[in-house]
């Protein structure tokens, strides 16, 4: 009956049933603890476990079926101390080796950030299954330790779709987007078909790298396998298309989406804003309000960005106030960054600086850099120096900030200031970060870094660039000859 209540989610009735027992045995205790754990009543599960330990007869002492659920409740509470105490009870009452209990311990320790004890449990196991490996790989990936996760992954005797997806998600979360795509391709080469979770995990990597062809293939694959019925996958595809510059394709997918949630609306608003379609983003937000969908912080982030791109200063301030007053959303540093960017673009640099100084959050380098960039547009040296003073403390080795300030001095004709900045760069031995760009060719993303000739096809690339430069030079010479004889002409004619 308790198990039956567990299946139906009737926790209260299960508790009443259990309380009728005068002398519950281990099977009854296991049933009620399992019910509490399944229904996220983790504190009650721990309370019943303590009651088991105090029971006067051995008929109610914990067994190997008790510990996995108690440990899972420790994970649910993220209580490292409780987990260690239960581990001690496992050593006292439990079997010498029980894979399900040991897997639960690994999962608990990894979720509590204790990889040391998780590794100890893993190393002491006599029989490891896929769950054991996946739990430890997940723990390393969750903490961003992708080298350790990769070493375990390569050593793993039998990988499952969970193993591959964990690696893809781990690489994408740590910004290693190229590695995420490589793992995704390798997974397909060994004959494992992507599932919904692996598709959602790899799409952010496609978006960040601009791997549009891979993203399109995932779109077709998702359509073929019925994944597009899931709003989450559609949302990830909308974001991928928007970040790859295909706003129309993102809009078509959004328009066809039957069940739009707040993420769907927010993603599309942000996509329109990032491509300069500020008015369209604002109209979409108004449609969102009519649809009765409550916006969140991400929605307003896109909305404020849209106002900044469209130069809608009054609207931006209004939405910022609406976010706080009407929707009770506490602005985060990204929202203040959008507000500073909006004011800076319109030349209201004094107001932008005042906003930064009155922020309840300590401004980061992106906010000061946004102000510095606006100072260059509007040639405001005084506020630029204030921003640079802050940036030199937050990121003293960032060469781009010094170059930006030097450019402001140069545009104002203050060459002594330019010289002083260059001396400062040399004295601090600051190295300029080389420029780089990404391009997708034959479904593979290639990165080009300034000054890097290590790629096998670099020689061919340089030859083509030389040919293009020579062609441009000849075109310019020809234009000069024609202009001498017939006056200015359109370069497209030549």
Coordinates of C-alpha atoms in Angstrom, one line a residue, residues 120-420:
X120 CA 38.0 7.1 -3.5
X121 CA 34.7 5.3 -3.7
X122 CA 35.2 4.7 -7.4
X123 CA 38.7 3.3 -7.0
X124 CA 37.5 0.9 -4.2
X125 CA 34.7 -0.6 -6.2
X126 CA 35.1 -4.2 -7.2
X127 CA 32.5 -3.9 -10.0
X128 CA 32.0 -0.7 -12.0
X129 CA 29.2 -0.2 -14.4
X130 CA 28.3 2.6 -16.8
X131 CA 26.6 4.5 -14.0
X132 CA 29.8 4.5 -12.0
X133 CA 31.9 6.0 -14.8
X134 CA 29.2 8.5 -15.9
X135 CA 28.7 9.8 -12.3
X136 CA 32.4 10.5 -11.9
X137 CA 32.7 12.0 -15.4
X138 CA 29.7 14.2 -14.6
X139 CA 31.3 15.3 -11.4
X140 CA 34.5 16.5 -13.2
X141 CA 32.6 18.1 -16.0
X142 CA 30.3 19.9 -13.6
X143 CA 33.3 21.5 -11.9
X144 CA 34.9 22.4 -15.2
X145 CA 37.7 19.9 -14.9
X146 CA 37.4 18.7 -18.5
X147 CA 40.9 17.3 -18.8
X148 CA 40.1 14.8 -16.0
X149 CA 36.7 14.1 -17.4
X150 CA 38.2 13.4 -20.8
X151 CA 40.8 11.1 -19.3
X152 CA 38.0 9.0 -17.6
X153 CA 35.9 9.1 -20.8
X154 CA 38.8 7.8 -22.9
X155 CA 39.5 5.0 -20.3
X156 CA 35.8 4.0 -20.0
X157 CA 35.3 0.5 -21.4
X158 CA 31.7 0.9 -22.6
X159 CA 30.4 4.4 -23.3
X160 CA 26.6 5.1 -23.3
X161 CA 24.7 8.1 -24.8
X162 CA 24.9 9.6 -21.3
X163 CA 28.7 9.5 -21.4
X164 CA 28.8 11.3 -24.8
X165 CA 26.2 13.9 -23.8
X166 CA 28.0 14.6 -20.5
X167 CA 31.2 15.4 -22.4
X168 CA 29.4 17.5 -25.0
X169 CA 27.6 19.5 -22.3
X170 CA 30.7 19.9 -20.2
X171 CA 32.8 21.2 -23.1
X172 CA 30.0 23.6 -24.1
X173 CA 29.6 24.9 -20.6
X174 CA 33.3 25.6 -20.2
X175 CA 33.5 27.4 -23.5
X176 CA 35.3 24.6 -25.4
X177 CA 32.9 24.7 -28.3
X178 CA 35.2 23.1 -30.8
X179 CA 35.8 20.1 -28.6
X180 CA 32.0 19.8 -28.0
X181 CA 31.5 19.6 -31.8
X182 CA 34.3 17.1 -32.2
X183 CA 32.8 14.8 -29.5
X184 CA 29.4 15.2 -31.2
X185 CA 30.8 14.1 -34.6
X186 CA 32.8 11.3 -33.1
X187 CA 29.7 10.0 -31.3
X188 CA 27.9 9.7 -34.7
X189 CA 30.9 8.1 -36.3
X190 CA 30.9 5.2 -33.7
X191 CA 27.2 4.6 -34.5
X192 CA 25.5 6.3 -31.5
X193 CA 22.5 8.4 -32.6
X194 CA 21.9 11.7 -30.8
X195 CA 19.0 11.9 -28.4
X196 CA 17.1 15.0 -27.4
X197 CA 19.5 15.9 -24.5
X198 CA 22.6 15.6 -26.7
X199 CA 21.0 17.7 -29.4
X200 CA 20.2 20.5 -26.8
X201 CA 23.7 20.2 -25.4
X202 CA 25.5 20.7 -28.8
X203 CA 23.4 23.5 -30.2
X204 CA 25.0 26.2 -28.0
X205 CA 28.4 25.2 -29.4
X206 CA 27.0 25.6 -33.0
X207 CA 25.6 29.0 -32.0
X208 CA 28.9 30.2 -30.5
X209 CA 31.1 28.9 -33.4
X210 CA 28.7 29.9 -36.1
X211 CA 28.6 26.3 -37.3
X212 CA 25.4 26.9 -39.3
X213 CA 25.6 23.8 -41.5
X214 CA 25.9 21.5 -38.4
X215 CA 23.0 23.4 -36.9
X216 CA 20.9 22.9 -40.0
X217 CA 21.7 19.2 -40.0
X218 CA 20.5 19.0 -36.4
X219 CA 17.3 20.8 -37.3
X220 CA 16.6 18.3 -40.1
X221 CA 17.5 15.4 -37.8
X222 CA 15.3 16.7 -35.0
X223 CA 12.4 17.1 -37.5
X224 CA 12.8 13.6 -38.8
X225 CA 12.9 12.1 -35.3
X226 CA 10.0 14.1 -33.9
X227 CA 12.2 16.2 -31.5
X228 CA 10.6 19.5 -32.7
X229 CA 7.6 18.7 -30.6
X230 CA 9.7 19.6 -27.6
X231 CA 9.7 23.3 -26.9
X232 CA 13.3 23.1 -25.4
X233 CA 14.8 21.9 -28.7
X234 CA 13.0 24.5 -30.7
X235 CA 14.2 27.2 -28.3
X236 CA 17.8 26.0 -28.7
X237 CA 17.4 26.0 -32.5
X238 CA 16.0 29.5 -32.5
X239 CA 19.0 30.7 -30.5
X240 CA 21.4 28.9 -32.8
X241 CA 19.9 30.5 -36.0
X242 CA 19.8 33.9 -34.4
X243 CA 23.4 33.8 -33.3
X244 CA 24.4 32.5 -36.7
X245 CA 22.8 35.5 -38.4
X246 CA 19.7 33.7 -39.8
X247 CA 17.1 35.8 -38.1
X248 CA 14.4 35.0 -40.7
X249 CA 14.9 31.3 -40.1
X250 CA 14.8 31.8 -36.4
X251 CA 11.5 33.7 -36.8
X252 CA 10.0 31.0 -39.0
X253 CA 10.7 28.4 -36.3
X254 CA 9.4 30.7 -33.6
X255 CA 6.2 31.4 -35.6
X256 CA 5.6 27.7 -36.1
X257 CA 6.1 26.9 -32.4
X258 CA 2.7 25.9 -30.9
X259 CA 3.6 26.1 -27.2
X260 CA 5.8 29.2 -26.7
X261 CA 7.2 29.6 -23.2
X262 CA 9.1 32.5 -21.7
X263 CA 12.4 31.2 -23.1
X264 CA 11.0 31.1 -26.6
X265 CA 9.8 34.7 -26.4
X266 CA 13.0 35.9 -24.7
X267 CA 15.3 34.1 -27.2
X268 CA 13.5 35.6 -30.2
X269 CA 13.5 39.1 -28.6
X270 CA 17.2 38.9 -27.9
X271 CA 17.9 37.6 -31.4
X272 CA 16.1 40.5 -33.0
X273 CA 17.8 43.0 -30.7
X274 CA 21.3 41.7 -31.5
X275 CA 20.7 42.2 -35.2
X276 CA 19.6 45.8 -34.9
X277 CA 15.9 45.1 -35.2
X278 CA 15.0 47.0 -32.1
X279 CA 11.5 48.1 -33.1
X280 CA 10.6 44.5 -34.1
X281 CA 11.9 43.3 -30.7
X282 CA 9.7 45.8 -28.9
X283 CA 6.7 44.8 -30.9
X284 CA 7.3 41.2 -30.1
X285 CA 7.5 42.0 -26.4
X286 CA 4.1 43.7 -26.6
X287 CA 2.8 40.6 -28.3
X288 CA 4.3 38.6 -25.4
X289 CA 2.4 40.7 -22.9
X290 CA -0.9 40.2 -24.9
X291 CA -0.3 36.4 -24.8
X292 CA -0.2 36.6 -21.0
X293 CA 3.4 35.3 -20.7
X294 CA 5.2 36.9 -17.7
X295 CA 8.7 38.1 -18.7
X296 CA 11.9 37.3 -16.8
X297 CA 15.3 38.8 -16.5
X298 CA 16.5 37.5 -19.8
X299 CA 13.5 39.0 -21.6
X300 CA 14.3 42.5 -20.3
X301 CA 18.0 41.9 -21.1
X302 CA 17.0 41.5 -24.8
X303 CA 14.5 44.4 -24.5
X304 CA 17.1 46.8 -23.1
X305 CA 19.6 45.7 -25.8
X306 CA 16.9 46.4 -28.4
X307 CA 16.4 49.9 -27.1
X308 CA 20.2 50.5 -27.1
X309 CA 20.5 49.5 -30.7
X310 CA 17.5 51.5 -31.8
X311 CA 18.5 54.6 -29.8
X312 CA 15.3 54.5 -27.8
X313 CA 16.5 56.2 -24.6
X314 CA 13.2 57.0 -23.0
X315 CA 11.8 53.5 -23.7
X316 CA 14.9 51.9 -22.3
X317 CA 14.6 53.8 -19.0
X318 CA 10.9 53.0 -18.9
X319 CA 11.4 49.2 -19.4
X320 CA 14.2 49.3 -16.8
X321 CA 11.8 50.8 -14.3
X322 CA 9.0 48.5 -15.3
X323 CA 11.2 45.5 -14.7
X324 CA 11.8 46.6 -11.1
X325 CA 8.5 48.1 -10.2
X326 CA 5.9 46.1 -12.1
X327 CA 7.5 42.7 -12.4
X328 CA 9.7 42.8 -9.2
X329 CA 12.8 41.6 -11.0
X330 CA 16.0 42.6 -9.4
X331 CA 18.3 44.0 -12.0
X332 CA 21.6 42.1 -12.5
X333 CA 24.9 43.4 -13.7
X334 CA 24.0 42.6 -17.3
X335 CA 20.9 44.8 -17.1
X336 CA 23.0 47.7 -15.8
X337 CA 25.4 47.0 -18.6
X338 CA 22.7 47.4 -21.2
X339 CA 21.5 50.6 -19.5
X340 CA 25.1 52.1 -19.6
X341 CA 25.5 51.0 -23.2
X342 CA 22.2 52.7 -24.1
X343 CA 23.1 56.0 -22.4
X344 CA 26.6 55.8 -23.8
X345 CA 25.5 55.4 -27.4
X346 CA 23.3 58.5 -27.1
X347 CA 26.2 60.5 -25.7
X348 CA 24.7 60.8 -22.2
X349 CA 28.1 59.9 -20.7
X350 CA 27.6 61.9 -17.5
X351 CA 24.4 60.0 -16.8
X352 CA 26.0 56.7 -17.8
X353 CA 28.9 57.3 -15.3
X354 CA 26.4 58.4 -12.6
X355 CA 24.4 55.1 -13.2
X356 CA 27.6 53.1 -12.7
X357 CA 28.6 54.9 -9.5
X358 CA 25.1 54.4 -8.0
X359 CA 24.8 50.7 -8.9
X360 CA 24.1 48.4 -6.0
X361 CA 26.4 45.8 -7.6
X362 CA 30.1 46.3 -8.1
X363 CA 30.6 47.1 -11.8
X364 CA 32.8 44.7 -13.8
X365 CA 35.2 45.2 -16.6
X366 CA 32.5 44.9 -19.3
X367 CA 30.6 47.9 -17.9
X368 CA 33.6 50.1 -17.7
X369 CA 34.8 48.9 -21.2
X370 CA 31.3 49.8 -22.6
X371 CA 31.7 53.3 -21.1
X372 CA 35.2 53.6 -22.5
X373 CA 34.0 52.6 -26.0
X374 CA 31.3 55.2 -25.8
X375 CA 33.8 57.8 -24.8
X376 CA 35.8 57.1 -28.0
X377 CA 32.6 57.6 -30.1
X378 CA 31.8 60.9 -28.5
X379 CA 35.5 61.9 -27.9
X380 CA 35.1 62.4 -24.1
X381 CA 38.6 62.2 -22.7
X382 CA 37.7 63.2 -19.1
X383 CA 35.3 60.3 -18.5
X384 CA 37.5 58.0 -20.6
X385 CA 40.3 58.5 -18.1
X386 CA 37.9 57.7 -15.2
X387 CA 36.9 54.4 -16.9
X388 CA 40.5 53.5 -17.7
X389 CA 41.5 54.0 -14.0
X390 CA 39.0 51.4 -13.0
X391 CA 39.9 49.0 -15.9
X392 CA 43.6 49.2 -15.0
X393 CA 42.7 47.8 -11.6
X394 CA 40.3 45.1 -12.7
X395 CA 42.2 43.8 -15.8
X396 CA 45.7 45.5 -15.8
X397 CA 47.0 43.2 -18.5
X398 CA 44.3 43.8 -21.1
X399 CA 46.0 45.5 -24.0
X400 CA 42.7 46.5 -25.7
X401 CA 41.8 49.0 -23.0
X402 CA 45.1 50.9 -23.4
X403 CA 44.8 50.9 -27.2
X404 CA 41.3 52.3 -26.9
X405 CA 42.4 55.2 -24.7
X406 CA 45.4 55.9 -27.0
X407 CA 43.0 56.1 -29.9
X408 CA 40.9 58.7 -28.1
X409 CA 44.0 60.8 -27.5
X410 CA 45.0 60.4 -31.1
X411 CA 41.5 61.5 -32.4
X412 CA 41.8 64.6 -30.2
X413 CA 45.3 65.3 -31.5
X414 CA 46.9 64.9 -28.1
X415 CA 50.0 63.0 -29.3
X416 CA 51.8 63.4 -26.0
X417 CA 49.0 61.3 -24.4
X418 CA 49.4 58.6 -27.1
X419 CA 53.1 58.5 -26.4
X420 CA 52.5 58.1 -22.7

